[in-house]
mmCIF file of N, CA and C in Angstrom:
data_model
loop_
_atom_site.group_PDB
_atom_site.id
_atom_site.type_symbol
_atom_site.label_atom_id
_atom_site.label_comp_id
_atom_site.label_asym_id
_atom_site.label_seq_id
_atom_site.Cartn_x
_atom_site.Cartn_y
_atom_site.Cartn_z
ATOM 1 N N TYR A 25 -29.880 -25.012 4.316
ATOM 2 C CA TYR A 25 -29.073 -24.213 4.665
ATOM 3 C C TYR A 25 -27.893 -23.011 3.571
ATOM 4 N N LEU A 26 -27.439 -23.803 3.034
ATOM 5 C CA LEU A 26 -26.064 -23.740 2.178
ATOM 6 C C LEU A 26 -26.955 -22.802 1.020
ATOM 7 N N LEU A 27 -27.953 -23.042 0.321
ATOM 8 C CA LEU A 27 -28.459 -22.398 -0.334
ATOM 9 C C LEU A 27 -29.244 -21.335 -0.233
ATOM 10 N N TYR A 28 -29.660 -21.498 1.031
ATOM 11 C CA TYR A 28 -30.443 -19.954 1.519
ATOM 12 C C TYR A 28 -29.522 -18.938 1.638
ATOM 13 N N LYS A 29 -28.513 -19.576 2.372
ATOM 14 C CA LYS A 29 -27.447 -18.274 2.826
ATOM 15 C C LYS A 29 -26.891 -17.442 1.387
ATOM 16 N N MET A 30 -26.326 -18.512 0.394
ATOM 17 C CA MET A 30 -26.255 -18.176 -1.260
ATOM 18 C C MET A 30 -26.979 -16.979 -1.881
ATOM 19 N N SER A 31 -28.272 -17.182 -1.501
ATOM 20 C CA SER A 31 -29.504 -16.495 -2.367
ATOM 21 C C SER A 31 -29.455 -15.058 -1.539
ATOM 22 N N ARG A 32 -29.093 -15.013 -0.682
ATOM 23 C CA ARG A 32 -29.589 -13.617 -0.164
ATOM 24 C C ARG A 32 -27.910 -13.164 -0.301
ATOM 25 N N GLY A 33 -26.829 -13.374 -0.604
ATOM 26 C CA GLY A 33 -25.926 -12.539 -0.907
ATOM 27 C C GLY A 33 -25.153 -12.024 0.333
ATOM 28 N N ILE A 34 -24.604 -11.105 0.054
ATOM 29 C CA ILE A 34 -23.744 -10.441 1.530
ATOM 30 C C ILE A 34 -24.063 -8.989 1.412
ATOM 31 N N ILE A 35 -24.142 -8.535 2.844
ATOM 32 C CA ILE A 35 -24.570 -7.071 3.105
ATOM 33 C C ILE A 35 -23.361 -6.590 3.501
ATOM 34 N N TYR A 36 -22.998 -5.585 2.345
ATOM 35 C CA TYR A 36 -21.442 -4.721 2.997
ATOM 36 C C TYR A 36 -21.711 -3.157 3.210
ATOM 37 N N LEU A 37 -20.659 -2.679 3.835
ATOM 38 C CA LEU A 37 -20.581 -1.234 4.673
ATOM 39 C C LEU A 37 -19.441 -0.656 3.356
ATOM 40 N N ILE A 38 -19.783 0.643 3.046
ATOM 41 C CA ILE A 38 -18.418 1.307 2.313
ATOM 42 C C ILE A 38 -18.367 2.658 3.034
ATOM 43 N N SER A 39 -17.295 2.726 3.877
ATOM 44 C CA SER A 39 -17.159 4.397 4.382
ATOM 45 C C SER A 39 -16.361 4.949 3.813
ATOM 46 N N ASN A 40 -16.867 6.312 3.934
ATOM 47 C CA ASN A 40 -16.050 7.359 4.039
ATOM 48 C C ASN A 40 -14.920 7.960 4.696
ATOM 49 N N LYS A 41 -13.666 7.526 5.060
ATOM 50 C CA LYS A 41 -12.824 8.028 5.953
ATOM 51 C C LYS A 41 -12.421 9.670 6.261
ATOM 52 N N GLU A 42 -12.731 10.236 4.919
ATOM 53 C CA GLU A 42 -12.749 11.989 5.152
ATOM 54 C C GLU A 42 -13.525 12.375 5.970
ATOM 55 N N ASN A 43 -15.167 12.032 5.363
ATOM 56 C CA ASN A 43 -16.454 12.433 6.101
ATOM 57 C C ASN A 43 -17.053 11.961 6.756
ATOM 58 N N GLY A 44 -17.283 10.385 6.715
ATOM 59 C CA GLY A 44 -17.866 9.375 7.695
ATOM 60 C C GLY A 44 -19.098 9.279 6.942
ATOM 61 N N HIS A 45 -19.209 9.579 5.656
ATOM 62 C CA HIS A 45 -20.471 8.988 4.919
ATOM 63 C C HIS A 45 -20.262 7.723 4.885
ATOM 64 N N LYS A 46 -21.469 6.663 4.579
ATOM 65 C CA LYS A 46 -21.840 5.189 4.797
ATOM 66 C C LYS A 46 -22.635 4.961 3.934
ATOM 67 N N TYR A 47 -22.107 4.052 2.873
ATOM 68 C CA TYR A 47 -22.974 3.317 1.951
ATOM 69 C C TYR A 47 -23.377 2.018 1.965
ATOM 70 N N ILE A 48 -24.294 1.618 2.146
ATOM 71 C CA ILE A 48 -24.693 0.151 2.177
ATOM 72 C C ILE A 48 -25.025 -0.700 0.922
ATOM 73 N N GLY A 49 -24.738 -1.912 0.730
ATOM 74 C CA GLY A 49 -25.203 -2.470 -0.291
ATOM 75 C C GLY A 49 -25.046 -4.095 -0.391
ATOM 76 N N GLN A 50 -25.676 -4.841 -1.433
ATOM 77 C CA GLN A 50 -25.773 -6.027 -1.369
ATOM 78 C C GLN A 50 -25.754 -6.645 -2.573
ATOM 79 N N THR A 51 -25.063 -7.535 -2.299
ATOM 80 C CA THR A 51 -24.521 -8.218 -3.367
ATOM 81 C C THR A 51 -24.296 -10.242 -3.609
ATOM 82 N N ASN A 52 -24.035 -10.827 -4.554
ATOM 83 C CA ASN A 52 -23.753 -12.031 -4.456
ATOM 84 C C ASN A 52 -22.096 -12.163 -4.981
ATOM 85 N N LEU A 53 -21.545 -11.215 -5.335
ATOM 86 C CA LEU A 53 -20.076 -11.211 -6.026
ATOM 87 C C LEU A 53 -18.935 -11.498 -4.428
ATOM 88 N N ALA A 54 -17.831 -11.875 -4.799
ATOM 89 C CA ALA A 54 -16.882 -11.709 -3.885
ATOM 90 C C ALA A 54 -16.616 -10.322 -3.011
ATOM 91 N N MET A 55 -16.087 -9.970 -2.156
ATOM 92 C CA MET A 55 -15.891 -8.731 -1.476
ATOM 93 C C MET A 55 -14.857 -7.631 -2.547
ATOM 94 N N ASN A 56 -13.674 -8.637 -2.993
ATOM 95 C CA ASN A 56 -12.790 -8.010 -3.498
ATOM 96 C C ASN A 56 -13.598 -7.643 -4.946
ATOM 97 N N LYS A 57 -14.368 -8.383 -5.815
ATOM 98 C CA LYS A 57 -15.221 -7.902 -6.878
ATOM 99 C C LYS A 57 -15.867 -6.666 -7.013
ATOM 100 N N ILE A 58 -16.748 -6.878 -5.717
ATOM 101 C CA ILE A 58 -17.611 -5.679 -5.809
ATOM 102 C C ILE A 58 -16.922 -4.490 -5.732
ATOM 103 N N TRP A 59 -15.980 -4.413 -4.672
ATOM 104 C CA TRP A 59 -14.611 -3.263 -5.021
ATOM 105 C C TRP A 59 -14.453 -3.113 -5.991
ATOM 106 N N GLN A 60 -13.854 -3.800 -6.845
ATOM 107 C CA GLN A 60 -13.491 -4.139 -8.336
ATOM 108 C C GLN A 60 -14.307 -2.993 -8.953
ATOM 109 N N GLN A 61 -15.609 -3.461 -8.888
ATOM 110 C CA GLN A 61 -17.085 -3.101 -9.541
ATOM 111 C C GLN A 61 -17.352 -1.440 -9.386
ATOM 112 N N HIS A 62 -17.243 -1.126 -8.217
ATOM 113 C CA HIS A 62 -17.501 -0.062 -7.714
ATOM 114 C C HIS A 62 -16.206 1.123 -8.142
ATOM 115 N N ILE A 63 -14.769 0.592 -8.607
ATOM 116 C CA ILE A 63 -14.594 1.545 -9.164
ATOM 117 C C ILE A 63 -14.082 1.571 -10.266
ATOM 118 N N LYS A 64 -14.627 0.652 -11.049
ATOM 119 C CA LYS A 64 -14.978 0.808 -12.304
ATOM 120 C C LYS A 64 -16.076 1.368 -12.881
ATOM 121 N N GLU A 65 -17.140 1.344 -12.155
ATOM 122 C CA GLU A 65 -18.430 2.272 -12.129
ATOM 123 C C GLU A 65 -18.169 3.786 -12.232
ATOM 124 N N SER A 66 -17.433 3.995 -11.029
ATOM 125 C CA SER A 66 -16.773 5.283 -10.705
ATOM 126 C C SER A 66 -15.971 6.014 -11.737
ATOM 127 N N LEU A 67 -15.048 5.046 -12.265
ATOM 128 C CA LEU A 67 -14.493 5.541 -13.341
ATOM 129 C C LEU A 67 -15.022 6.132 -15.114
ATOM 130 N N GLN A 68 -16.225 5.135 -14.996
ATOM 131 C CA GLN A 68 -17.104 5.229 -16.207
ATOM 132 C C GLN A 68 -17.858 6.224 -15.979
ATOM 133 N N MET A 69 -18.032 6.872 -14.805
ATOM 134 C CA MET A 69 -18.804 8.596 -14.963
ATOM 135 C C MET A 69 -20.077 7.969 -14.344
ATOM 136 N N SER A 70 -20.183 7.350 -13.399
ATOM 137 C CA SER A 70 -21.510 7.018 -13.102
ATOM 138 C C SER A 70 -22.053 7.719 -12.005
ATOM 139 N N ASN A 71 -23.204 8.505 -12.258
ATOM 140 C CA ASN A 71 -23.787 9.417 -11.669
ATOM 141 C C ASN A 71 -24.401 8.912 -10.059
ATOM 142 N N LYS A 72 -24.066 7.707 -9.123
ATOM 143 C CA LYS A 72 -24.600 7.161 -8.355
ATOM 144 C C LYS A 72 -23.862 8.091 -7.165
ATOM 145 N N PRO A 73 -24.714 8.544 -6.360
ATOM 146 C CA PRO A 73 -23.515 9.283 -4.965
ATOM 147 C C PRO A 73 -22.567 8.202 -4.358
ATOM 148 N N LEU A 74 -22.364 7.276 -4.686
ATOM 149 C CA LEU A 74 -20.907 6.860 -3.871
ATOM 150 C C LEU A 74 -19.850 6.980 -4.976
ATOM 151 N N HIS A 75 -20.039 6.505 -6.262
ATOM 152 C CA HIS A 75 -19.433 6.793 -7.253
ATOM 153 C C HIS A 75 -18.825 8.210 -7.370
ATOM 154 N N ARG A 76 -19.681 8.830 -7.191
ATOM 155 C CA ARG A 76 -19.154 10.444 -7.182
ATOM 156 C C ARG A 76 -18.390 10.395 -6.367
ATOM 157 N N ALA A 77 -18.700 10.261 -4.612
ATOM 158 C CA ALA A 77 -17.790 10.586 -3.804
ATOM 159 C C ALA A 77 -16.483 10.015 -3.994
ATOM 160 N N MET A 78 -16.248 8.567 -4.551
ATOM 161 C CA MET A 78 -15.270 8.326 -4.735
ATOM 162 C C MET A 78 -14.202 9.094 -6.320
ATOM 163 N N ARG A 79 -15.028 9.529 -6.652
ATOM 164 C CA ARG A 79 -13.989 10.615 -8.069
ATOM 165 C C ARG A 79 -13.894 11.891 -6.969
ATOM 166 N N LYS A 80 -14.455 11.931 -6.043
ATOM 167 C CA LYS A 80 -14.023 13.585 -5.320
ATOM 168 C C LYS A 80 -12.755 13.458 -4.375
ATOM 169 N N TYR A 81 -13.406 12.284 -3.112
ATOM 170 C CA TYR A 81 -12.011 11.843 -2.167
ATOM 171 C C TYR A 81 -10.921 11.415 -2.929
ATOM 172 N N GLY A 82 -11.213 10.461 -3.712
ATOM 173 C CA GLY A 82 -9.981 9.304 -4.165
ATOM 174 C C GLY A 82 -10.450 8.044 -3.651
ATOM 175 N N ASN A 83 -10.319 6.757 -4.071
ATOM 176 C CA ASN A 83 -10.626 5.580 -3.580
ATOM 177 C C ASN A 83 -10.118 4.980 -2.450
ATOM 178 N N HIS A 84 -8.881 5.545 -2.289
ATOM 179 C CA HIS A 84 -7.700 4.988 -1.026
ATOM 180 C C HIS A 84 -8.642 5.893 0.600
ATOM 181 N N ARG A 85 -9.589 6.881 0.246
ATOM 182 C CA ARG A 85 -10.138 7.217 1.469
ATOM 183 C C ARG A 85 -11.611 6.086 2.062
ATOM 184 N N PHE A 86 -11.697 5.928 1.319
ATOM 185 C CA PHE A 86 -12.917 4.180 1.682
ATOM 186 C C PHE A 86 -12.455 3.353 1.914
ATOM 187 N N GLY A 87 -13.529 2.629 3.198
ATOM 188 C CA GLY A 87 -13.288 1.140 3.593
ATOM 189 C C GLY A 87 -14.358 0.441 3.613
ATOM 190 N N LEU A 88 -14.233 -0.798 2.575
ATOM 191 C CA LEU A 88 -15.112 -1.885 2.436
ATOM 192 C C LEU A 88 -15.317 -2.655 3.815
ATOM 193 N N GLN A 89 -16.092 -3.332 4.164
ATOM 194 C CA GLN A 89 -16.561 -4.371 5.323
ATOM 195 C C GLN A 89 -17.587 -4.919 4.610
ATOM 196 N N LYS A 90 -17.767 -6.330 5.479
ATOM 197 C CA LYS A 90 -18.796 -6.995 5.628
ATOM 198 C C LYS A 90 -19.654 -6.909 6.712
ATOM 199 N N ILE A 91 -20.846 -7.021 6.476
ATOM 200 C CA ILE A 91 -21.730 -6.673 7.598
ATOM 201 C C ILE A 91 -23.185 -7.668 7.683
#
C-alpha cells in the first residue's frame, strides 16, 4: 500500500485569491518544494498560464493546498 501511495504522488490545487482561477497539479515532491519550483519557473519567464498569472498578480495572491 505504501509503495502504491508514493508512486501516484500528491494532487494539489493552487488558487488565485484575486480572481478565483484554479490550477490543478500532481507531484512527487513535498508541498513546499513544488511551491518553490513554481516560483522559480515563474521568475524564469515560463509561459505556462499559472506562471504568467503569478507574475501578473504576485505570488502572495495564490494559495496552495493538497487535495
